[in-house]
Amino acid sequence: MTLISEHVEPDTRERILVVAERLFRQIGYQKTTVADIAKELRMSPANVYRFFDSKKAIHEGVCRALMGEVEAEAQRIAAIPGPASVRLRELMKTIHRMNSERYVGDSKLHEMVEVAMEESWEVCVAHMELITTTLGEVIAQGAASGEFEVDDLEAAAMCTCTAMMRFFHPQMIAQCADKPGPTIDQMIDFVIAGLSPRAKAN
């Protein structure tokens, strides 16, 4: 009986998150209620509250799942053999592409990101920390091979992430879409040039 319960609970949590994400996309986070989610699942709101103690907790779960997909792809790219600069470029372009596709082109999900920034900041912080760590791993590998010249790996990872914020942060991607500025390739070229070995003076 315990084994059945252990399998049912994670499955029900996952179903709640899948339905919640669909409703957030369809009618928006603010308009979606726990009762709406329960109705779609043919269960009572009280049953939903057995798995998530609030709508905010459901929202955080959906955000973690969406951000987790970006993190998993970033880590996959970081682990591919090959030159660090090639992987770093692919890593940064992929983060930008995934965040643009899932948040910026979808006004309802964009609303959900805005709420996350206001109400669930710790979820966003954890995501950016993991992305910064992943960038740092690739930079460290490039430094070890002599491809990059870095005095402070932690600072290099944070500076790289900060430099790319216009292309990483969903709200900034949307706000800067029609504003003048460098292309993502120009910004990546600039970042990689900053990491590359400096020419030694005679």
Coordinates of N, CA, C and O in Angstrom, one line a residue, residues 42-123:
R42 N -10.5 17.0 -12.4 CA -11.7 16.3 -11.8 C -11.4 15.9 -10.4 O -11.6 14.8 -10.0
M43 N -10.9 16.9 -9.6 CA -10.7 16.6 -8.2 C -11.1 17.9 -7.5 O -11.4 18.9 -8.1
S44 N -11.2 17.8 -6.2 CA -11.6 19.0 -5.4 C -10.4 19.9 -5.1 O -9.3 19.5 -5.1
P45 N -10.7 21.2 -4.9 CA -9.6 22.1 -4.6 C -8.9 21.6 -3.3 O -7.6 21.8 -3.2
A46 N -9.6 21.1 -2.4 CA -9.0 20.6 -1.1 C -7.9 19.5 -1.5 O -6.9 19.4 -0.8
N47 N -8.2 18.7 -2.5 CA -7.2 17.7 -2.9 C -6.0 18.3 -3.5 O -4.9 17.8 -3.2
V48 N -6.2 19.3 -4.3 CA -5.0 20.0 -4.8 C -4.1 20.6 -3.7 O -2.9 20.5 -3.7
Y49 N -4.8 21.1 -2.7 CA -4.1 21.7 -1.5 C -3.3 20.7 -0.7 O -2.5 21.0 0.1
R50 N -3.7 19.4 -0.9 CA -2.9 18.3 -0.2 C -1.5 18.3 -0.8 O -0.5 17.9 -0.1
F51 N -1.3 18.7 -2.0 CA 0.0 18.6 -2.7 C 0.7 19.9 -2.8 O 1.9 20.0 -2.8
F52 N 0.0 21.0 -2.8 CA 0.5 22.4 -2.9 C -0.3 23.2 -1.9 O -1.5 23.3 -2.0
D53 N 0.4 23.9 -1.0 CA -0.3 24.6 0.0 C -0.9 26.0 -0.4 O -1.6 26.6 0.3
S54 N -0.5 26.4 -1.6 CA -1.1 27.6 -2.2 C -0.9 27.7 -3.7 O -0.2 26.9 -4.3
K55 N -1.6 28.7 -4.3 CA -1.4 28.9 -5.7 C 0.0 29.3 -6.0 O 0.6 28.9 -7.0
K56 N 0.6 30.1 -5.1 CA 2.0 30.5 -5.2 C 2.9 29.3 -5.3 O 3.9 29.2 -6.1
A57 N 2.7 28.2 -4.5 CA 3.5 27.0 -4.5 C 3.4 26.3 -5.9 O 4.3 25.8 -6.4
I58 N 2.2 26.3 -6.4 CA 2.0 25.7 -7.8 C 2.8 26.5 -8.8 O 3.4 25.9 -9.7
H59 N 2.6 27.8 -8.7 CA 3.4 28.7 -9.6 C 4.9 28.5 -9.6 O 5.5 28.4 -10.6
E60 N 5.4 28.3 -8.3 CA 6.8 28.1 -8.2 C 7.2 26.7 -8.8 O 8.3 26.6 -9.4
G61 N 6.3 25.7 -8.7 CA 6.6 24.4 -9.3 C 6.6 24.5 -10.8 O 7.5 23.9 -11.4
V62 N 5.7 25.3 -11.4 CA 5.7 25.4 -12.8 C 7.0 26.2 -13.3 O 7.6 25.8 -14.2
C63 N 7.3 27.2 -12.5 CA 8.5 28.0 -12.9 C 9.8 27.1 -12.8 O 10.6 27.2 -13.7
R64 N 9.9 26.3 -11.7 CA 11.0 25.4 -11.6 C 11.1 24.4 -12.7 O 12.2 24.2 -13.2
A65 N 10.0 23.9 -13.2 CA 10.0 23.0 -14.3 C 10.5 23.6 -15.6 O 11.3 23.1 -16.3
L66 N 9.9 24.8 -15.9 CA 10.3 25.5 -17.1 C 11.8 25.9 -17.0 O 12.5 25.7 -18.0
M67 N 12.2 26.4 -15.9 CA 13.6 26.8 -15.8 C 14.5 25.6 -15.8 O 15.7 25.6 -16.3
G68 N 14.0 24.5 -15.2 CA 14.8 23.2 -15.2 C 15.1 22.7 -16.6 O 16.2 22.1 -16.8
E69 N 14.2 22.9 -17.5 CA 14.4 22.5 -18.9 C 15.6 23.3 -19.5 O 16.5 22.7 -20.2
V70 N 15.7 24.6 -19.2 CA 16.8 25.4 -19.7 C 18.1 25.0 -19.0 O 19.1 24.8 -19.7
E71 N 18.0 24.7 -17.7 CA 19.2 24.3 -17.0 C 19.7 23.0 -17.5 O 21.0 22.8 -17.7
A72 N 18.8 22.0 -17.8 CA 19.3 20.7 -18.3 C 20.0 20.8 -19.6 O 21.0 20.2 -19.9
E73 N 19.4 21.6 -20.5 CA 20.0 21.8 -21.8 C 21.3 22.5 -21.7 O 22.3 22.2 -22.4
A74 N 21.4 23.5 -20.8 CA 22.7 24.2 -20.6 C 23.8 23.2 -20.1 O 24.9 23.3 -20.6
Q75 N 23.4 22.4 -19.2 CA 24.4 21.4 -18.6 C 24.8 20.4 -19.7 O 25.9 19.9 -19.7
R76 N 23.8 20.0 -20.5 CA 24.1 19.1 -21.6 C 25.2 19.7 -22.5 O 26.2 19.0 -22.9
I77 N 25.0 20.9 -22.9 CA 26.0 21.6 -23.8 C 27.3 21.7 -23.2 O 28.4 21.5 -23.8
A78 N 27.3 22.1 -21.9 CA 28.6 22.3 -21.1 C 29.4 21.0 -21.1 O 30.6 21.0 -21.0
A79 N 28.7 19.8 -21.1 CA 29.4 18.5 -21.0 C 29.9 18.0 -22.3 O 30.6 17.0 -22.3
I80 N 29.5 18.6 -23.4 CA 30.0 18.1 -24.7 C 31.5 18.3 -24.9 O 32.0 19.4 -24.6
P81 N 32.2 17.4 -25.4 CA 33.7 17.6 -25.6 C 33.9 18.6 -26.7 O 33.0 18.8 -27.6
G82 N 35.0 19.3 -26.7 CA 35.3 20.2 -27.7 C 35.8 21.6 -27.1 O 35.9 21.7 -25.9
P83 N 36.2 22.5 -28.0 CA 36.7 23.8 -27.6 C 35.7 24.5 -26.7 O 34.5 24.5 -26.9
A84 N 36.2 25.1 -25.6 CA 35.4 25.8 -24.6 C 34.6 27.0 -25.3 O 33.5 27.3 -25.0
S85 N 35.3 27.7 -26.2 CA 34.7 28.9 -26.8 C 33.5 28.5 -27.6 O 32.5 29.2 -27.7
V86 N 33.5 27.4 -28.3 CA 32.4 26.9 -29.1 C 31.3 26.5 -28.2 O 30.1 26.9 -28.5
R87 N 31.6 25.8 -27.1 CA 30.5 25.4 -26.2 C 29.9 26.6 -25.5 O 28.7 26.7 -25.3
L88 N 30.7 27.6 -25.1 CA 30.3 28.8 -24.4 C 29.3 29.6 -25.4 O 28.3 30.0 -24.9
R89 N 29.7 29.7 -26.6 CA 28.8 30.4 -27.6 C 27.5 29.6 -27.7 O 26.4 30.3 -27.7
E90 N 27.5 28.3 -27.9 CA 26.3 27.5 -28.0 C 25.4 27.6 -26.8 O 24.2 27.7 -26.9
L91 N 26.1 27.6 -25.6 CA 25.4 27.7 -24.4 C 24.6 29.0 -24.2 O 23.4 29.0 -23.9
M92 N 25.3 30.1 -24.5 CA 24.6 31.4 -24.4 C 23.5 31.6 -25.4 O 22.5 32.2 -25.1
K93 N 23.7 31.1 -26.7 CA 22.7 31.3 -27.7 C 21.5 30.4 -27.4 O 20.3 30.8 -27.6
T94 N 21.7 29.2 -26.8 CA 20.6 28.3 -26.4 C 19.8 28.9 -25.3 O 18.5 28.8 -25.3
I95 N 20.4 29.4 -24.3 CA 19.7 30.1 -23.2 C 18.8 31.2 -23.7 O 17.6 31.3 -23.4
H96 N 19.4 32.0 -24.6 CA 18.6 33.1 -25.2 C 17.4 32.6 -26.0 O 16.3 33.1 -25.9
R97 N 17.7 31.6 -26.8 CA 16.6 31.0 -27.7 C 15.5 30.4 -26.9 O 14.3 30.7 -27.2
M98 N 15.9 29.6 -25.9 CA 14.8 28.9 -25.1 C 14.0 29.9 -24.3 O 12.8 29.8 -24.2
N99 N 14.6 31.0 -23.7 CA 13.9 32.0 -23.0 C 13.0 32.8 -23.9 O 11.9 33.2 -23.5
S100 N 13.5 33.1 -25.1 CA 12.8 33.9 -26.0 C 11.5 33.1 -26.5 O 10.4 33.7 -26.5
E101 N 11.7 31.9 -26.8 CA 10.6 31.0 -27.3 C 9.5 30.8 -26.3 O 8.3 30.9 -26.6
R102 N 9.9 30.5 -25.0 CA 8.9 30.1 -24.1 C 8.3 31.3 -23.3 O 7.2 31.1 -22.8
Y103 N 9.0 32.4 -23.2 CA 8.4 33.5 -22.4 C 8.0 34.7 -23.2 O 6.9 35.2 -23.1
V104 N 8.9 35.2 -24.1 CA 8.7 36.4 -24.8 C 7.6 36.3 -25.8 O 6.8 37.2 -25.9
G105 N 7.6 35.2 -26.5 CA 6.5 35.1 -27.6 C 5.2 34.7 -27.0 O 4.2 34.7 -27.7
D106 N 5.1 34.5 -25.7 CA 3.9 34.1 -25.1 C 3.5 35.1 -23.9 O 4.1 35.1 -22.9
S107 N 2.6 36.0 -24.2 CA 2.3 37.0 -23.3 C 1.8 36.5 -21.9 O 2.1 37.1 -20.9
K108 N 1.1 35.4 -21.9 CA 0.6 34.8 -20.7 C 1.7 34.3 -19.8 O 1.8 34.4 -18.6
L109 N 2.7 33.6 -20.5 CA 3.8 33.1 -19.7 C 4.7 34.3 -19.3 O 5.4 34.2 -18.2
H110 N 4.8 35.3 -20.1 CA 5.6 36.5 -19.7 C 5.0 37.1 -18.4 O 5.7 37.5 -17.6
E111 N 3.7 37.1 -18.3 CA 3.0 37.6 -17.1 C 3.4 36.7 -15.9 O 3.7 37.2 -14.8
M112 N 3.6 35.4 -16.1 CA 3.9 34.5 -15.1 C 5.4 34.8 -14.6 O 5.7 34.7 -13.4
V113 N 6.2 35.1 -15.5 CA 7.6 35.5 -15.2 C 7.7 36.8 -14.3 O 8.4 36.9 -13.4
E114 N 6.8 37.7 -14.7 CA 6.8 39.0 -13.9 C 6.3 38.7 -12.5 O 6.9 39.3 -11.6
V115 N 5.4 37.8 -12.3 CA 4.9 37.5 -11.0 C 6.0 36.8 -10.2 O 6.3 37.0 -9.1
A116 N 6.8 35.9 -11.0 CA 7.9 35.2 -10.3 C 8.9 36.1 -9.8 O 9.5 36.0 -8.7
M117 N 9.2 37.2 -10.6 CA 10.2 38.2 -10.2 C 9.7 38.9 -8.9 O 10.5 39.3 -8.1
E118 N 8.4 39.1 -8.8 CA 7.9 39.8 -7.6 C 7.6 38.9 -6.4 O 7.9 39.3 -5.3
E119 N 7.1 37.7 -6.7 CA 6.6 36.9 -5.5 C 7.5 35.7 -5.2 O 7.5 35.2 -4.1
S120 N 8.2 35.2 -6.2 CA 9.0 34.0 -6.0 C 10.5 34.2 -6.5 O 11.1 33.4 -7.2
W121 N 11.0 35.3 -6.0 CA 12.3 35.7 -6.4 C 13.4 34.6 -6.1 O 14.3 34.5 -6.9
E122 N 13.2 33.8 -5.0 CA 14.2 32.8 -4.7 C 14.3 31.8 -5.8 O 15.4 31.2 -6.0
V123 N 13.2 31.5 -6.5 CA 13.3 30.5 -7.6 C 14.1 31.0 -8.7 O 14.9 30.3 -9.3

